[in-house]
Amino acid sequence: MPPWDSLTSGKVTINIDPPMAGREEFVFDLGCGTATSCALYYLLFYPKAIVIGIDRDCEKDWVRSHLPEQVRSRFFFVSKDVGKLTIEDLEAAAQEHFKVPLRRTTRVHWSPSCKPNSKASRGYHRDAFGNPRTDLAREDDAVFEHGCVLVKALCRIAHSCQATIENPFSDYFAHFPGTRMLLRDRNWRLLAGSHCSNLCGADTGDWPQK
């Protein structure tokens, strides 16, 4: 069952204060995939939210097909690799789709590729110290470091923007150059959580630790 079916059926509710529901939210969902995580949340519960999803591996129509029809008019898709994304690209997207300057962005979420970082790879992509052993790991590490710099630059422009970056729990994530760079800034925190322990009827499929 698509996640929005249970959310819109009244069986599952998320209580948001009425003043919050009327807020204007300008959201970037980087590495959006099916757009059924960060993007869908804001589209469903913030009627004025506009979301721009960016992903290198998905087609526009395929992504939009995962969203309920009633929110698709507020979702815009950009096919681009985060590893090649620039602040100028984000500014152009904000001007075109948000119809406001980039500094008005309120939320950015990034879910970078997790394949070479997950414990499920069992050491195939990384050695015991977390160093990359495959071309995929080396490529994704470069994208990750670029993306961290990009997200931090966005936050310097959009002072009220909330930023999150997620990846599967592993022994390596905290030691990546991009992660260490962010943690030198007191505005960033490294948190570990379990999606499994926070599931509700709106969540379908298997969810890993993050």
Tab-separated table of C-alpha atoms in Angstrom:
chain	number	residue	atom	x	y	z
A	1	MET	CA	0.000	0.000	0.000
A	2	PRO	CA	1.451	3.425	-0.885
A	3	PRO	CA	2.344	5.362	2.288
A	4	TRP	CA	-0.041	8.206	1.550
A	5	ASP	CA	-3.070	5.863	1.538
A	6	SER	CA	-2.809	5.309	5.271
A	7	LEU	CA	-1.857	8.905	5.926
A	8	THR	CA	-4.876	10.309	4.128
A	9	SER	CA	-7.333	7.663	5.357
A	10	GLY	CA	-7.492	9.061	8.882
A	11	LYS	CA	-5.971	5.912	10.389
A	12	VAL	CA	-2.645	7.653	10.908
A	13	THR	CA	-2.312	11.278	11.923
A	14	ILE	CA	0.586	13.585	12.621
A	15	ASN	CA	-0.434	16.448	14.850
A	16	ILE	CA	0.882	19.797	13.661
A	17	ASP	CA	-0.115	23.077	15.264
A	18	PRO	CA	-2.433	25.065	12.955
A	19	PRO	CA	0.031	27.988	12.700
A	20	MET	CA	2.688	25.549	11.465
A	21	ALA	CA	0.360	24.130	8.809
A	22	GLY	CA	0.071	27.592	7.288
A	23	ARG	CA	3.816	28.120	7.036
A	24	GLU	CA	5.531	28.574	3.724
A	25	GLU	CA	8.138	25.849	3.360
A	26	PHE	CA	10.718	25.830	0.568
A	27	VAL	CA	12.345	22.400	0.557
A	28	PHE	CA	15.228	20.789	-1.322
A	29	ASP	CA	15.214	16.985	-1.219
A	30	LEU	CA	18.603	15.879	-2.565
A	31	GLY	CA	18.904	12.267	-3.660
A	32	CYS	CA	15.130	12.162	-3.427
A	33	GLY	CA	14.592	8.741	-5.034
A	34	THR	CA	10.847	8.077	-4.937
A	35	ALA	CA	10.301	11.339	-3.023
A	36	THR	CA	8.282	9.473	-0.404
A	37	SER	CA	10.334	10.473	2.631
A	38	CYS	CA	11.201	14.125	3.282
A	39	ALA	CA	9.395	15.427	0.195
A	40	LEU	CA	6.153	13.546	0.824
A	41	TYR	CA	6.049	14.590	4.478
A	42	TYR	CA	6.225	18.282	3.661
A	43	LEU	CA	3.830	18.009	0.732
A	44	LEU	CA	1.181	16.235	2.796
A	45	PHE	CA	1.307	18.204	6.016
A	46	TYR	CA	2.345	21.661	4.876
A	47	PRO	CA	-0.212	22.779	2.274
A	48	LYS	CA	1.972	25.716	1.250
A	49	ALA	CA	5.178	23.692	0.948
A	50	ILE	CA	7.002	23.594	-2.376
A	51	VAL	CA	9.552	20.819	-2.827
A	52	ILE	CA	12.352	20.471	-5.354
A	53	GLY	CA	13.629	16.911	-5.647
A	54	ILE	CA	17.074	16.348	-7.156
A	55	ASP	CA	18.425	12.958	-8.183
A	56	ARG	CA	20.888	11.660	-10.770
A	57	ASP	CA	19.460	8.152	-11.068
A	58	CYS	CA	15.735	8.739	-11.568
A	59	GLU	CA	13.412	9.984	-14.278
A	60	LYS	CA	10.948	12.787	-13.591
A	61	ASP	CA	7.794	10.849	-14.463
A	62	TRP	CA	8.901	7.836	-12.442
A	63	VAL	CA	9.502	9.956	-9.331
A	64	ARG	CA	6.236	11.836	-9.678
A	65	SER	CA	4.309	8.577	-10.085
A	66	HIS	CA	5.115	7.726	-6.465
A	67	LEU	CA	3.384	10.860	-5.162
A	68	PRO	CA	-0.357	11.294	-4.647
A	69	GLU	CA	-1.871	13.355	-7.429
A	70	GLN	CA	-3.121	16.089	-5.114
A	71	VAL	CA	0.416	17.170	-4.175
A	72	ARG	CA	2.239	16.791	-7.499
A	73	SER	CA	1.651	20.408	-8.501
A	74	ARG	CA	3.937	21.478	-5.631
A	75	PHE	CA	6.743	19.060	-6.467
A	76	PHE	CA	9.413	19.815	-9.049
A	77	PHE	CA	12.133	17.440	-10.186
A	78	VAL	CA	15.654	18.242	-11.359
A	79	SER	CA	17.779	15.497	-12.879
A	80	LYS	CA	21.294	16.245	-11.686
A	81	ASP	CA	24.180	14.647	-9.820
A	82	VAL	CA	24.688	16.206	-6.378
A	83	GLY	CA	28.400	15.717	-6.982
A	84	LYS	CA	28.177	18.288	-9.787
A	85	LEU	CA	25.570	20.549	-8.213
A	86	THR	CA	26.523	24.165	-7.466
A	87	ILE	CA	25.054	26.977	-5.410
A	88	GLU	CA	24.271	28.673	-8.709
A	89	ASP	CA	22.227	25.606	-9.718
A	90	LEU	CA	20.274	25.759	-6.462
A	91	GLU	CA	19.707	29.496	-6.862
A	92	ALA	CA	18.369	28.981	-10.382
A	93	ALA	CA	16.071	26.174	-9.207
A	94	ALA	CA	14.783	28.297	-6.315
A	95	GLN	CA	14.061	31.234	-8.595
A	96	GLU	CA	12.283	29.013	-11.134
A	97	HIS	CA	10.218	26.800	-8.835
A	98	PHE	CA	10.052	28.445	-5.401
A	99	LYS	CA	9.673	31.869	-7.034
A	100	VAL	CA	11.797	33.257	-4.198
A	101	PRO	CA	15.555	33.737	-3.669
A	102	LEU	CA	17.642	30.829	-2.409
A	103	ARG	CA	18.010	32.552	0.966
A	104	ARG	CA	14.317	31.784	1.639
A	105	THR	CA	14.983	28.022	1.673
A	106	THR	CA	13.684	26.518	4.920
A	107	ARG	CA	14.717	22.879	4.605
A	108	VAL	CA	17.320	20.773	2.832
A	109	HIS	CA	17.594	17.022	3.225
A	110	TRP	CA	20.158	14.816	1.529
A	111	SER	CA	20.217	11.049	1.291
A	112	PRO	CA	23.518	10.275	-0.448
A	113	SER	CA	24.291	6.879	-1.923
A	114	CYS	CA	24.635	4.329	0.851
A	115	LYS	CA	25.812	1.263	-1.082
A	116	PRO	CA	29.534	1.512	-0.235
A	117	ASN	CA	28.852	2.557	3.381
A	118	SER	CA	26.290	0.033	4.558
A	119	LYS	CA	27.280	-2.810	6.860
A	120	ALA	CA	25.493	-5.051	4.378
A	121	SER	CA	28.495	-4.758	2.045
A	122	ARG	CA	30.539	-6.686	4.668
A	123	GLY	CA	33.850	-5.048	3.879
A	124	TYR	CA	33.641	-5.358	0.109
A	125	HIS	CA	33.794	-1.602	-0.539
A	126	ARG	CA	35.971	-0.554	2.445
A	127	ASP	CA	38.823	-1.892	4.491
A	128	ALA	CA	38.785	-2.151	8.272
A	129	PHE	CA	39.736	1.520	8.586
A	130	GLY	CA	36.982	2.728	6.273
A	131	ASN	CA	39.288	3.466	3.341
A	132	PRO	CA	37.664	2.897	-0.060
A	133	ARG	CA	38.581	-0.337	-1.812
A	134	THR	CA	36.427	0.007	-4.953
A	135	ASP	CA	35.902	2.651	-7.623
A	136	LEU	CA	32.293	3.030	-6.471
A	137	ALA	CA	33.385	3.854	-2.926
A	138	ARG	CA	35.969	6.367	-4.161
A	139	GLU	CA	33.439	8.040	-6.453
A	140	ASP	CA	30.768	8.220	-3.755
A	141	ASP	CA	33.261	9.598	-1.219
A	142	ALA	CA	34.050	12.464	-3.600
A	143	VAL	CA	30.336	13.143	-4.114
A	144	PHE	CA	29.747	13.064	-0.357
A	145	GLU	CA	32.491	15.560	0.407
A	146	HIS	CA	31.247	17.879	-2.354
A	147	GLY	CA	27.670	17.585	-1.088
A	148	CYS	CA	28.643	18.422	2.489
A	149	VAL	CA	30.403	21.574	1.314
A	150	LEU	CA	27.368	22.454	-0.807
A	151	VAL	CA	24.836	21.972	2.012
A	152	LYS	CA	26.958	24.020	4.394
A	153	ALA	CA	27.226	26.797	1.797
A	154	LEU	CA	23.450	26.755	1.377
A	155	CYS	CA	22.999	27.157	5.132
A	156	ARG	CA	25.285	30.199	5.098
A	157	ILE	CA	22.937	31.790	2.569
A	158	ALA	CA	19.635	30.576	4.047
A	159	HIS	CA	20.110	31.332	7.734
A	160	SER	CA	16.807	29.729	8.820
A	161	CYS	CA	17.313	26.524	6.851
A	162	GLN	CA	17.230	23.200	8.676
A	163	ALA	CA	19.653	20.718	7.109
A	164	THR	CA	19.943	16.951	7.525
A	165	ILE	CA	22.122	14.316	5.857
A	166	GLU	CA	21.332	10.650	6.397
A	167	ASN	CA	23.140	7.402	5.755
A	168	PRO	CA	22.970	3.845	7.133
A	169	PHE	CA	24.653	3.359	10.484
A	170	SER	CA	28.247	2.234	10.048
A	171	ASP	CA	31.654	2.433	11.674
A	172	TYR	CA	32.920	4.714	8.912
A	173	PHE	CA	30.445	7.569	8.515
A	174	ALA	CA	31.736	9.696	11.389
A	175	HIS	CA	35.260	9.599	9.955
A	176	PHE	CA	34.538	10.756	6.415
A	177	PRO	CA	36.181	14.115	5.588
A	178	GLY	CA	32.789	15.688	4.871
A	179	THR	CA	31.377	14.534	8.208
A	180	ARG	CA	34.433	15.764	10.122
A	181	MET	CA	34.198	19.117	8.348
A	182	LEU	CA	30.574	19.551	9.410
A	183	LEU	CA	31.217	18.469	12.996
A	184	ARG	CA	33.789	21.221	13.404
A	185	ASP	CA	30.795	23.567	13.137
A	186	ARG	CA	28.856	23.670	16.418
A	187	ASN	CA	25.594	23.959	14.491
A	188	TRP	CA	25.918	20.344	13.318
A	189	ARG	CA	25.338	17.170	15.346
A	190	LEU	CA	25.937	13.501	14.615
A	191	LEU	CA	22.946	11.403	15.658
A	192	ALA	CA	22.120	7.700	15.411
A	193	GLY	CA	18.576	6.411	15.308
A	194	SER	CA	16.556	3.405	14.317
A	195	HIS	CA	13.818	3.828	11.742
A	196	CYS	CA	12.467	0.461	12.860
A	197	SER	CA	11.748	1.689	16.383
A	198	ASN	CA	9.931	4.752	15.078
A	199	LEU	CA	7.690	3.170	12.471
A	200	CYS	CA	3.992	3.861	12.237
A	201	GLY	CA	1.235	2.684	9.927
A	202	ALA	CA	2.412	5.186	7.298
A	203	ASP	CA	5.705	3.364	6.808
A	204	THR	CA	5.932	0.436	4.451
A	205	GLY	CA	8.838	-1.833	3.538
A	206	ASP	CA	12.109	-2.420	5.363
A	207	TRP	CA	13.847	0.490	7.087
A	208	PRO	CA	17.496	0.408	8.202
A	209	GLN	CA	19.243	2.041	11.088
A	210	LYS	CA	20.436	5.556	10.230
